[in-house]
Short mmCIF file of C-alpha atoms in Angstrom, two decimals:
data_model
loop_
_atom_site.label_atom_id
_atom_site.label_comp_id
_atom_site.label_asym_id
_atom_site.label_seq_id
_atom_site.Cartn_x
_atom_site.Cartn_y
_atom_site.Cartn_z
CA UNK A 602 -107.01 31.44 33.16
CA UNK A 603 -107.85 29.52 36.34
CA UNK A 604 -105.71 30.24 39.36
CA UNK A 605 -104.09 27.97 41.89
CA UNK A 606 -102.75 29.63 45.02
CA UNK A 607 -101.00 32.94 44.37
CA UNK A 608 -100.10 32.15 40.73
CA UNK A 609 -102.07 32.03 37.49
CA UNK A 610 -101.27 29.04 35.25
CA UNK A 611 -99.30 31.14 32.76
CA UNK A 612 -97.34 32.99 35.43
CA UNK A 613 -96.62 29.69 37.22
CA UNK A 614 -95.24 28.14 34.04
CA UNK A 615 -93.09 31.16 33.23
CA UNK A 616 -91.72 31.47 36.77
CA UNK A 617 -90.97 27.75 36.95
CA UNK A 618 -89.16 27.80 33.61
CA UNK A 619 -87.04 30.82 34.55
CA UNK A 620 -86.10 29.26 37.88
CA UNK A 621 -85.27 25.92 36.22
CA UNK A 622 -83.05 27.69 33.69
CA UNK A 623 -81.22 29.42 36.56
CA UNK A 624 -80.57 26.03 38.15
CA UNK A 625 -79.42 24.52 34.86
CA UNK A 626 -77.11 27.47 34.19
CA UNK A 627 -75.57 27.10 37.64
CA UNK A 628 -74.86 23.44 36.95
CA UNK A 629 -73.41 24.17 33.51
CA UNK A 630 -71.29 27.05 34.80
CA UNK A 631 -69.97 24.99 37.71
CA UNK A 632 -68.89 22.28 35.24
CA UNK A 633 -67.52 24.55 32.50
CA UNK A 634 -65.81 27.38 34.42
CA UNK A 635 -62.79 25.48 35.85
CA UNK A 636 -62.29 23.62 32.57
CA UNK A 637 -62.57 26.73 30.42
CA UNK A 638 -60.30 28.83 32.62
CA UNK A 639 -57.83 26.10 33.53
CA UNK A 640 -58.36 26.86 37.20
CA UNK A 641 -57.72 23.99 39.58
CA UNK A 642 -60.58 23.94 42.09
CA UNK A 643 -59.09 20.85 43.77
CA UNK A 644 -61.74 18.25 43.19
CA UNK A 645 -61.86 15.34 40.78
CA UNK A 646 -64.76 16.24 38.50
CA UNK A 647 -65.97 19.75 39.38
CA UNK A 648 -68.32 20.46 40.97
CA UNK A 649 -68.79 16.88 42.23
CA UNK A 650 -66.37 14.66 44.06
CA UNK A 651 -66.61 12.07 41.31
CA UNK A 652 -64.78 10.75 38.27
CA UNK A 653 -65.99 10.66 34.68
CA UNK A 654 -66.49 7.01 33.77
CA UNK A 655 -69.45 6.16 31.53
CA UNK A 656 -70.09 2.44 31.81
CA UNK A 657 -73.11 0.43 30.74
CA UNK A 658 -73.21 -2.44 33.22
CA UNK A 659 -75.90 -5.06 33.89
CA UNK A 660 -76.35 -3.67 37.41
CA UNK A 661 -77.55 -0.38 35.92
CA UNK A 662 -80.79 -2.26 35.24
CA UNK A 663 -81.44 -2.40 39.00
CA UNK A 664 -82.56 1.23 39.36
CA UNK A 665 -84.22 1.10 35.93
CA UNK A 666 -86.40 -1.85 37.00
CA UNK A 667 -87.18 -0.38 40.42
CA UNK A 668 -88.10 2.98 38.87
CA UNK A 669 -90.23 1.45 36.12
CA UNK A 670 -92.14 -0.73 38.58
CA UNK A 671 -92.73 2.13 40.96
CA UNK A 672 -93.69 4.57 38.24
CA UNK A 673 -96.28 2.18 36.82
CA UNK A 674 -97.70 0.82 40.09
CA UNK A 675 -97.27 3.50 42.76
CA UNK A 676 -100.50 5.41 42.18
CA UNK A 677 -102.65 2.28 42.35
CA UNK A 678 -100.85 0.81 45.35
CA UNK A 679 -100.69 4.01 47.40
CA UNK A 680 -104.34 4.95 46.87
CA UNK A 681 -105.43 1.61 48.34
CA UNK A 682 -103.38 1.90 51.54
CA UNK A 683 -104.30 3.46 54.85
CA UNK A 684 -101.75 5.70 56.56
CA UNK A 685 -99.72 3.08 58.44
CA UNK A 686 -99.28 0.65 55.53
CA UNK A 687 -98.70 3.66 53.26
CA UNK A 688 -95.69 4.71 55.35
CA UNK A 689 -94.36 1.15 55.19
CA UNK A 690 -94.71 1.24 51.39
CA UNK A 691 -92.94 4.61 51.25
CA UNK A 692 -90.04 3.25 53.29
CA UNK A 693 -89.85 0.14 51.10
CA UNK A 694 -89.87 2.26 47.94
CA UNK A 695 -87.22 4.61 49.29
CA UNK A 696 -85.01 1.73 50.42
CA UNK A 697 -85.32 -0.17 47.13
CA UNK A 698 -84.52 2.92 45.05
CA UNK A 699 -81.56 3.86 47.25
CA UNK A 700 -80.24 0.30 47.40
CA UNK A 701 -80.63 -0.14 43.63
CA UNK A 702 -78.56 2.98 42.96
CA UNK A 703 -75.99 2.02 45.59
CA UNK A 704 -75.49 -1.41 44.04
CA UNK A 705 -74.88 -0.22 40.47
CA UNK A 706 -71.20 -0.69 41.26
CA UNK A 707 -71.88 -3.94 43.11
CA UNK A 708 -71.37 -4.61 46.82
CA UNK A 709 -67.98 -2.95 46.56
CA UNK A 710 -69.61 0.40 45.81
CA UNK A 711 -70.81 0.43 49.42
CA UNK A 712 -67.93 -1.43 51.05
CA UNK A 713 -65.19 0.76 49.59
CA UNK A 714 -66.63 3.93 51.17
CA UNK A 715 -66.77 2.57 54.69
CA UNK A 716 -63.48 0.68 54.36
CA UNK A 717 -61.40 3.76 53.48
CA UNK A 718 -58.71 4.67 56.04
CA UNK A 719 -60.07 8.22 56.15
CA UNK A 720 -63.56 7.08 57.21
CA UNK A 721 -65.10 6.66 60.66
CA UNK A 722 -65.64 2.90 60.46
CA UNK A 723 -61.94 1.99 60.17
CA UNK A 724 -60.65 4.13 63.05
CA UNK A 725 -63.63 3.23 65.22
CA UNK A 726 -62.19 -0.27 65.46
CA UNK A 727 -59.00 1.15 66.99
CA UNK A 728 -60.74 2.90 69.87
CA UNK A 729 -60.20 0.87 73.03
CA UNK A 730 -61.64 3.36 75.52
CA UNK A 731 -64.65 5.52 74.74
CA UNK A 732 -64.04 7.95 77.66
CA UNK A 733 -60.44 8.47 76.52
CA UNK A 734 -61.60 8.91 72.93
CA UNK A 735 -64.04 11.68 73.85
CA UNK A 736 -61.84 13.50 76.36
CA UNK A 737 -58.77 13.42 74.10
CA UNK A 738 -60.61 14.10 70.88
CA UNK A 739 -59.73 17.77 70.34
CA UNK A 740 -55.98 17.36 70.86
CA UNK A 741 -55.81 14.99 67.86
CA UNK A 742 -57.73 17.28 65.47
CA UNK A 743 -54.84 19.60 64.38
CA UNK A 744 -53.12 18.44 61.21
CA UNK A 745 -49.67 18.56 62.80
CA UNK A 746 -50.60 16.82 66.05
CA UNK A 747 -49.23 13.37 66.88
CA UNK A 748 -51.62 10.70 65.69
CA UNK A 749 -53.96 13.26 64.13
CA UNK A 750 -57.40 12.02 63.15
CA UNK A 751 -58.18 11.36 59.47
CA UNK A 752 -60.08 14.20 57.83
CA UNK A 753 -63.60 12.86 58.34
CA UNK A 754 -63.16 12.11 62.01
CA UNK A 755 -61.37 15.42 62.60
CA UNK A 756 -64.00 17.30 60.62
CA UNK A 757 -66.86 16.23 62.87
CA UNK A 758 -67.53 16.21 66.59
CA UNK A 759 -66.97 12.83 68.27
CA UNK A 760 -70.64 11.82 68.03
CA UNK A 761 -70.21 10.75 64.40
CA UNK A 762 -67.42 8.30 65.22
CA UNK A 763 -69.19 7.12 68.38
CA UNK A 764 -71.96 5.72 66.19
CA UNK A 765 -69.46 3.53 64.36
CA UNK A 766 -67.75 2.59 67.61
CA UNK A 767 -71.16 1.36 68.74
CA UNK A 768 -71.50 -0.73 65.58
CA UNK A 769 -68.07 -2.22 66.27
CA UNK A 770 -69.03 -3.02 69.87
CA UNK A 771 -72.14 -4.77 68.52
CA UNK A 772 -69.93 -6.99 66.40
CA UNK A 773 -70.45 -5.29 63.02
CA UNK A 774 -67.05 -5.82 61.41
CA UNK A 775 -67.96 -5.87 57.73
CA UNK A 776 -67.96 -2.44 56.00
CA UNK A 777 -70.71 -3.56 53.61
CA UNK A 778 -72.99 -4.44 56.54
CA UNK A 779 -72.21 -1.12 58.19
CA UNK A 780 -73.08 0.65 54.94
CA UNK A 781 -76.42 -1.14 54.63
CA UNK A 782 -77.26 -0.23 58.22
CA UNK A 783 -76.47 3.44 57.56
CA UNK A 784 -78.50 3.37 54.33
CA UNK A 785 -81.48 1.78 56.07
CA UNK A 786 -81.41 4.30 58.88
CA UNK A 787 -81.14 7.11 56.33
CA UNK A 788 -84.24 5.93 54.49
CA UNK A 789 -86.30 6.24 57.66
CA UNK A 790 -85.77 10.00 57.38
CA UNK A 791 -88.35 10.04 54.58
CA UNK A 792 -90.96 8.72 57.01
CA UNK A 793 -90.03 11.41 59.55
CA UNK A 794 -90.53 14.17 56.96
CA UNK A 795 -93.96 12.82 56.02
CA UNK A 796 -94.98 12.57 59.68
CA UNK A 797 -93.88 16.17 60.18
CA UNK A 798 -96.01 17.37 57.26
CA UNK A 799 -99.03 15.36 58.43
CA UNK A 800 -98.66 16.68 61.97
CA UNK A 801 -98.40 20.32 60.90
CA UNK A 802 -100.85 20.13 58.00
CA UNK A 803 -102.95 17.17 56.84
CA UNK A 804 -102.27 13.70 55.49
CA UNK A 805 -103.10 14.69 51.90
CA UNK A 806 -100.03 16.91 51.63
CA UNK A 807 -97.76 14.28 53.14
CA UNK A 808 -98.98 11.74 50.59
CA UNK A 809 -98.44 14.24 47.79
CA UNK A 810 -94.85 14.85 48.90
CA UNK A 811 -93.91 11.17 49.25
CA UNK A 812 -93.00 10.32 45.61
CA UNK A 813 -90.61 13.28 45.45
CA UNK A 814 -88.78 12.04 48.53
CA UNK A 815 -88.59 8.47 47.24
CA UNK A 816 -87.11 9.04 43.77
CA UNK A 817 -84.86 12.04 44.36
CA UNK A 818 -81.34 11.84 42.89
CA UNK A 819 -80.06 12.45 46.42
CA UNK A 820 -80.59 8.72 46.96
CA UNK A 821 -77.26 8.18 45.16
CA UNK A 822 -75.44 9.67 48.16
CA UNK A 823 -77.92 8.48 50.80
CA UNK A 824 -76.87 4.93 49.97
CA UNK A 825 -73.14 5.35 50.50
CA UNK A 826 -72.59 8.15 53.00
CA UNK A 827 -72.64 8.44 56.78
CA UNK A 828 -74.48 11.72 56.25
CA UNK A 829 -77.56 9.58 55.57
CA UNK A 830 -77.55 8.68 59.27
CA UNK A 831 -77.22 12.36 60.20
CA UNK A 832 -80.20 13.06 57.93
CA UNK A 833 -82.39 10.53 59.71
CA UNK A 834 -81.48 11.73 63.22
CA UNK A 835 -82.24 15.33 62.21
CA UNK A 836 -85.52 14.43 60.48
CA UNK A 837 -86.79 12.44 63.46
CA UNK A 838 -85.82 15.25 65.82
CA UNK A 839 -87.86 17.69 63.76
CA UNK A 840 -90.78 15.23 63.53
CA UNK A 841 -90.88 14.99 67.33
CA UNK A 842 -90.63 18.77 67.53
CA UNK A 843 -93.67 19.04 65.26
CA UNK A 844 -95.61 16.80 67.65
CA UNK A 845 -94.51 18.92 70.60
CA UNK A 846 -95.38 22.19 68.89
CA UNK A 847 -98.92 20.98 68.12
CA UNK A 848 -99.50 19.25 71.48
CA UNK A 849 -102.76 19.93 73.29
CA UNK A 850 -101.72 18.45 76.61
CA UNK A 851 -98.78 19.18 78.85
CA UNK A 852 -97.57 15.57 78.95
CA UNK A 853 -97.43 15.57 75.15
CA UNK A 854 -95.55 18.85 75.15
CA UNK A 855 -92.93 17.44 77.50
CA UNK A 856 -92.99 13.88 76.17
CA UNK A 857 -92.26 14.98 72.61
CA UNK A 858 -90.32 18.19 73.32
CA UNK A 859 -87.52 16.64 75.38
CA UNK A 860 -86.80 13.73 72.96
CA UNK A 861 -86.87 16.22 70.08
CA UNK A 862 -84.23 18.25 71.88
CA UNK A 863 -82.15 15.15 72.58
CA UNK A 864 -82.05 14.20 68.89
CA UNK A 865 -81.49 17.74 67.63
CA UNK A 866 -78.84 18.29 70.28
CA UNK A 867 -77.16 15.06 69.23
CA UNK A 868 -77.08 16.35 65.64
CA UNK A 869 -74.77 19.17 66.68
CA UNK A 870 -72.37 16.51 68.01
CA UNK A 871 -72.60 14.53 64.78
CA UNK A 872 -71.72 17.46 62.50
CA UNK A 873 -70.81 21.05 63.31
CA UNK A 874 -72.82 22.26 60.32
CA UNK A 875 -76.05 20.83 61.71
CA UNK A 876 -76.22 23.83 64.02
CA UNK A 877 -78.10 25.29 61.02
CA UNK A 878 -80.99 22.95 61.83
CA UNK A 879 -82.03 25.78 64.09
CA UNK A 880 -83.61 27.43 61.05
CA UNK A 881 -85.79 24.39 60.40
CA UNK A 882 -86.56 23.99 64.09
CA UNK A 883 -87.84 27.56 64.35
CA UNK A 884 -89.91 26.99 61.19
CA UNK A 885 -91.47 23.85 62.69
CA UNK A 886 -92.37 25.52 65.98
CA UNK A 887 -93.72 28.56 64.15
CA UNK A 888 -95.95 26.37 61.98
CA UNK A 889 -97.07 24.32 64.98
CA UNK A 890 -97.87 27.47 66.90
CA UNK A 891 -96.99 26.32 70.41
CA UNK A 892 -93.81 28.09 71.44
CA UNK A 893 -94.03 26.46 74.87
CA UNK A 894 -92.31 23.51 73.17
CA UNK A 895 -89.12 25.56 72.81
CA UNK A 896 -87.85 25.49 76.43
CA UNK A 897 -88.42 21.72 76.70
CA UNK A 898 -86.63 21.14 73.42
CA UNK A 899 -83.77 23.39 74.46
CA UNK A 900 -83.59 21.48 77.74
CA UNK A 901 -83.20 18.21 75.87
CA UNK A 902 -80.54 19.67 73.59
CA UNK A 903 -78.62 21.19 76.49
CA UNK A 904 -78.59 17.85 78.31
CA UNK A 905 -76.71 16.36 75.35
CA UNK A 906 -74.26 19.26 75.46
CA UNK A 907 -73.76 18.80 79.21
CA UNK A 908 -73.12 15.07 78.77
CA UNK A 909 -70.44 15.61 76.13
CA UNK A 910 -68.90 18.46 78.10
CA UNK A 911 -68.67 16.37 81.26
CA UNK A 912 -67.13 13.59 79.17
CA UNK A 913 -64.38 16.01 78.14
CA UNK A 914 -65.43 17.35 74.75
CA UNK A 915 -66.25 21.07 74.68
CA UNK A 916 -67.99 21.91 71.42
CA UNK A 917 -67.05 25.61 71.56
CA UNK A 918 -63.37 24.65 71.87
CA UNK A 919 -63.50 21.96 69.21
CA UNK A 920 -64.99 24.11 66.47
CA UNK A 921 -62.17 26.71 66.27
CA UNK A 922 -59.62 23.87 66.18
CA UNK A 923 -61.58 22.31 63.32
CA UNK A 924 -61.55 25.61 61.39
CA UNK A 925 -57.76 25.68 61.65
CA UNK A 926 -57.53 22.06 60.48
CA UNK A 927 -59.98 22.85 57.67
CA UNK A 928 -57.75 25.57 56.26
CA UNK A 929 -54.50 23.72 56.92
CA UNK A 930 -55.69 21.12 54.44
CA UNK A 931 -56.99 21.25 50.88
CA UNK A 932 -59.78 23.69 51.72
CA UNK A 933 -57.28 26.56 51.67
CA UNK A 934 -56.84 25.85 47.95
CA UNK A 935 -60.54 25.68 47.13
CA UNK A 936 -61.43 29.22 46.11
CA UNK A 937 -64.41 30.73 47.90
CA UNK A 938 -65.23 32.81 44.81
CA UNK A 939 -65.97 29.64 42.87
CA UNK A 940 -67.43 27.37 45.50
CA UNK A 941 -69.82 29.90 47.02
CA UNK A 942 -72.02 29.48 43.93
CA UNK A 943 -70.68 26.22 42.47
CA UNK A 944 -71.83 24.48 45.64
CA UNK A 945 -75.38 25.14 44.47
CA UNK A 946 -74.52 23.58 41.14
CA UNK A 947 -73.23 20.48 42.91
CA UNK A 948 -76.29 20.43 45.16
CA UNK A 949 -78.59 20.51 42.13
CA UNK A 950 -77.32 17.06 41.19
CA UNK A 951 -78.94 15.82 44.42
CA UNK A 952 -82.17 17.81 44.33
CA UNK A 953 -82.83 17.66 40.59
CA UNK A 954 -84.11 20.58 38.57
CA UNK A 955 -87.64 19.87 39.83
CA UNK A 956 -86.70 21.66 43.06
CA UNK A 957 -85.67 24.74 41.08
CA UNK A 958 -88.94 24.61 39.14
CA UNK A 959 -90.81 24.70 42.45
CA UNK A 960 -88.98 27.62 44.06
CA UNK A 961 -91.14 30.51 42.73
CA UNK A 962 -94.43 28.94 43.76
CA UNK A 963 -92.99 27.78 47.08
CA UNK A 964 -91.68 31.22 48.00
CA UNK A 965 -95.05 32.75 47.13
CA UNK A 966 -96.91 30.15 49.20
CA UNK A 967 -94.57 30.57 52.15
CA UNK A 968 -94.88 34.35 52.02
CA UNK A 969 -98.59 34.89 51.37
CA UNK A 970 -100.27 31.54 50.76
CA UNK A 971 -103.68 31.09 52.34
CA UNK A 972 -103.94 27.28 52.22
CA UNK A 973 -102.44 25.94 55.45
CA UNK A 974 -101.25 22.64 54.01
CA UNK A 975 -99.49 24.21 51.05
CA UNK A 976 -97.94 26.84 53.30
CA UNK A 977 -96.56 24.18 55.67
CA UNK A 978 -94.84 22.35 52.81
CA UNK A 979 -93.54 25.64 51.38
CA UNK A 980 -92.14 26.93 54.68
CA UNK A 981 -90.41 23.64 55.51
CA UNK A 982 -88.83 23.40 52.06
CA UNK A 983 -87.78 27.04 52.01
CA UNK A 984 -86.30 26.72 55.51
CA UNK A 985 -84.24 23.78 54.29
CA UNK A 986 -82.97 25.83 51.36
CA UNK A 987 -82.27 28.82 53.62
CA UNK A 988 -80.01 26.54 55.68
CA UNK A 989 -78.19 25.58 52.48
CA UNK A 990 -77.69 29.21 51.49
CA UNK A 991 -76.26 30.08 54.90
CA UNK A 992 -73.97 27.05 54.68
CA UNK A 993 -72.54 28.05 51.31
CA UNK A 994 -72.05 31.66 52.40
CA UNK A 995 -70.24 30.54 55.56
CA UNK A 996 -67.12 29.44 53.62
CA UNK A 997 -67.14 26.23 55.67
CA UNK A 998 -68.81 24.36 52.81
CA UNK A 999 -66.58 24.15 49.77
CA UNK A 1000 -67.27 21.05 47.66
CA UNK A 1001 -68.67 17.65 48.68
CA UNK A 1002 -72.00 19.28 49.51
CA UNK A 1003 -73.79 16.54 47.57
CA UNK A 1004 -73.54 14.52 50.79
CA UNK A 1005 -72.91 17.22 53.42
CA UNK A 1006 -76.21 18.97 52.78
CA UNK A 1007 -78.39 15.85 52.78
CA UNK A 1008 -80.01 16.73 56.17
CA UNK A 1009 -81.30 19.97 54.60
CA UNK A 1010 -81.93 18.64 51.11
CA UNK A 1011 -84.52 16.12 52.28
CA UNK A 1012 -86.78 19.03 53.26
CA UNK A 1013 -86.30 20.93 50.00
CA UNK A 1014 -87.37 17.83 48.08
CA UNK A 1015 -90.99 18.25 49.17
CA UNK A 1016 -91.37 21.53 47.27
CA UNK A 1017 -92.20 20.10 43.81
CA UNK A 1018 -95.36 18.62 45.33
CA UNK A 1019 -96.74 22.19 45.29
CA UNK A 1020 -96.55 22.35 41.49
CA UNK A 1021 -99.67 21.68 39.39
CA UNK A 1022 -100.59 18.00 39.51
CA UNK A 1023 -100.38 17.63 35.73
CA UNK A 1024 -96.66 18.45 35.95
CA UNK A 1025 -95.90 15.74 38.49
CA UNK A 1026 -95.45 12.63 36.36
CA UNK A 1027 -93.11 14.21 33.78
CA UNK A 1028 -91.06 15.91 36.51
CA UNK A 1029 -90.87 12.71 38.57
CA UNK A 1030 -89.71 10.91 35.43
CA UNK A 1031 -87.05 13.61 34.98
CA UNK A 1032 -85.84 13.06 38.56
CA UNK A 1033 -85.57 9.32 37.96
CA UNK A 1034 -83.74 9.73 34.66
CA UNK A 1035 -81.35 12.25 36.24
CA UNK A 1036 -80.31 9.78 38.93
CA UNK A 1037 -79.79 6.94 36.46
CA UNK A 1038 -77.80 9.14 34.08
CA UNK A 1039 -75.54 10.30 36.93
CA UNK A 1040 -74.92 6.68 37.88
CA UNK A 1041 -74.11 5.83 34.26
CA UNK A 1042 -71.78 8.75 33.56
CA UNK A 1043 -69.99 9.27 36.88
CA UNK A 1044 -68.18 7.20 39.47
CA UNK A 1045 -69.10 9.13 42.60
CA UNK A 1046 -66.72 9.26 45.55
CA UNK A 1047 -69.56 8.49 47.93
#
């Protein structure tokens, strides 16, 4: 049998099948266990925050038409494009797929998320003074405090709400418009991932990864969740870090390293959990090979921390208060023994089983692969999954990870590109069908 990388064809097939079965079993177990045991895991349709509601609507044809067009035309279009136009085509494809899925429920599917009283966009309109908002943020996090923040605002540092305050100051009053802006920003994260791969490896591997990023089922949540914006900020921070860690001149090292730190530092003030981006950041610098980028990046990140601290928000004081609020609410009823593994079942709805099929080869390539390009893709994807594993073990992620883990998931999605090329079209088709079936069967919360 011919070999490809560290696997023979037969071993690759067997390993991929075993890994895929593990992923499928996790999904099935996460669905069946609470229903079979009668255990209330305090979510609508375990393991997803969704409701069962099969409905064949005319708008379901939107993602079907986008997927069919892309599936038939992508290879011909992409092969004819140089790098710049190719990235534009990737963004257009990602945006169309995400928008098509988001509009299966009509405009209201987007509007209703951002118009909820528990969401950032609504309370952002009530903020009259940004300095007072930041300096008084922590005192309104506890559940029993006067005028306590709704769960989403309380569950994040003030940076998340500041984004929506900015939209309000710019005159964006319509929740649908805000949702489209967030979705559009989120789709730029795909470009950032491809630029990172090209910077650390070669263009060929970035092009090979692109279709997997475009058609992933995660697009369902990228279209209707503020976490899409977090994903883009994180991805662009890591893309700049890749440029810094491969820089040949000092001005490039500084010019890319400091902005990378600013964006990655901002991420920690968008979501506490994005502290785990440190795993991906170390992976990027290690692959780039220039550790001199680290102090400049840290300097940029620390400047964000200093700015928020001087404004009155101390991250290290806010996080313990959040933990208390977290367990004062419904999270105290969500059993760790179930969610520590069921989270991965929920996450599989966003990654698709193609990611599970790619894990054995990816781990082998990351550990002892000799091809630089394949190793770059493998290390980035495995670092993203390592962040997910740490998150689920932390006990601070119990349910709703289909959106919460999007900043890490986008990196894991590149892994199926390492599988044999002859597997790509059927697996890409499976990813597309998975997303459409989810949209048909479930009414997702996000």
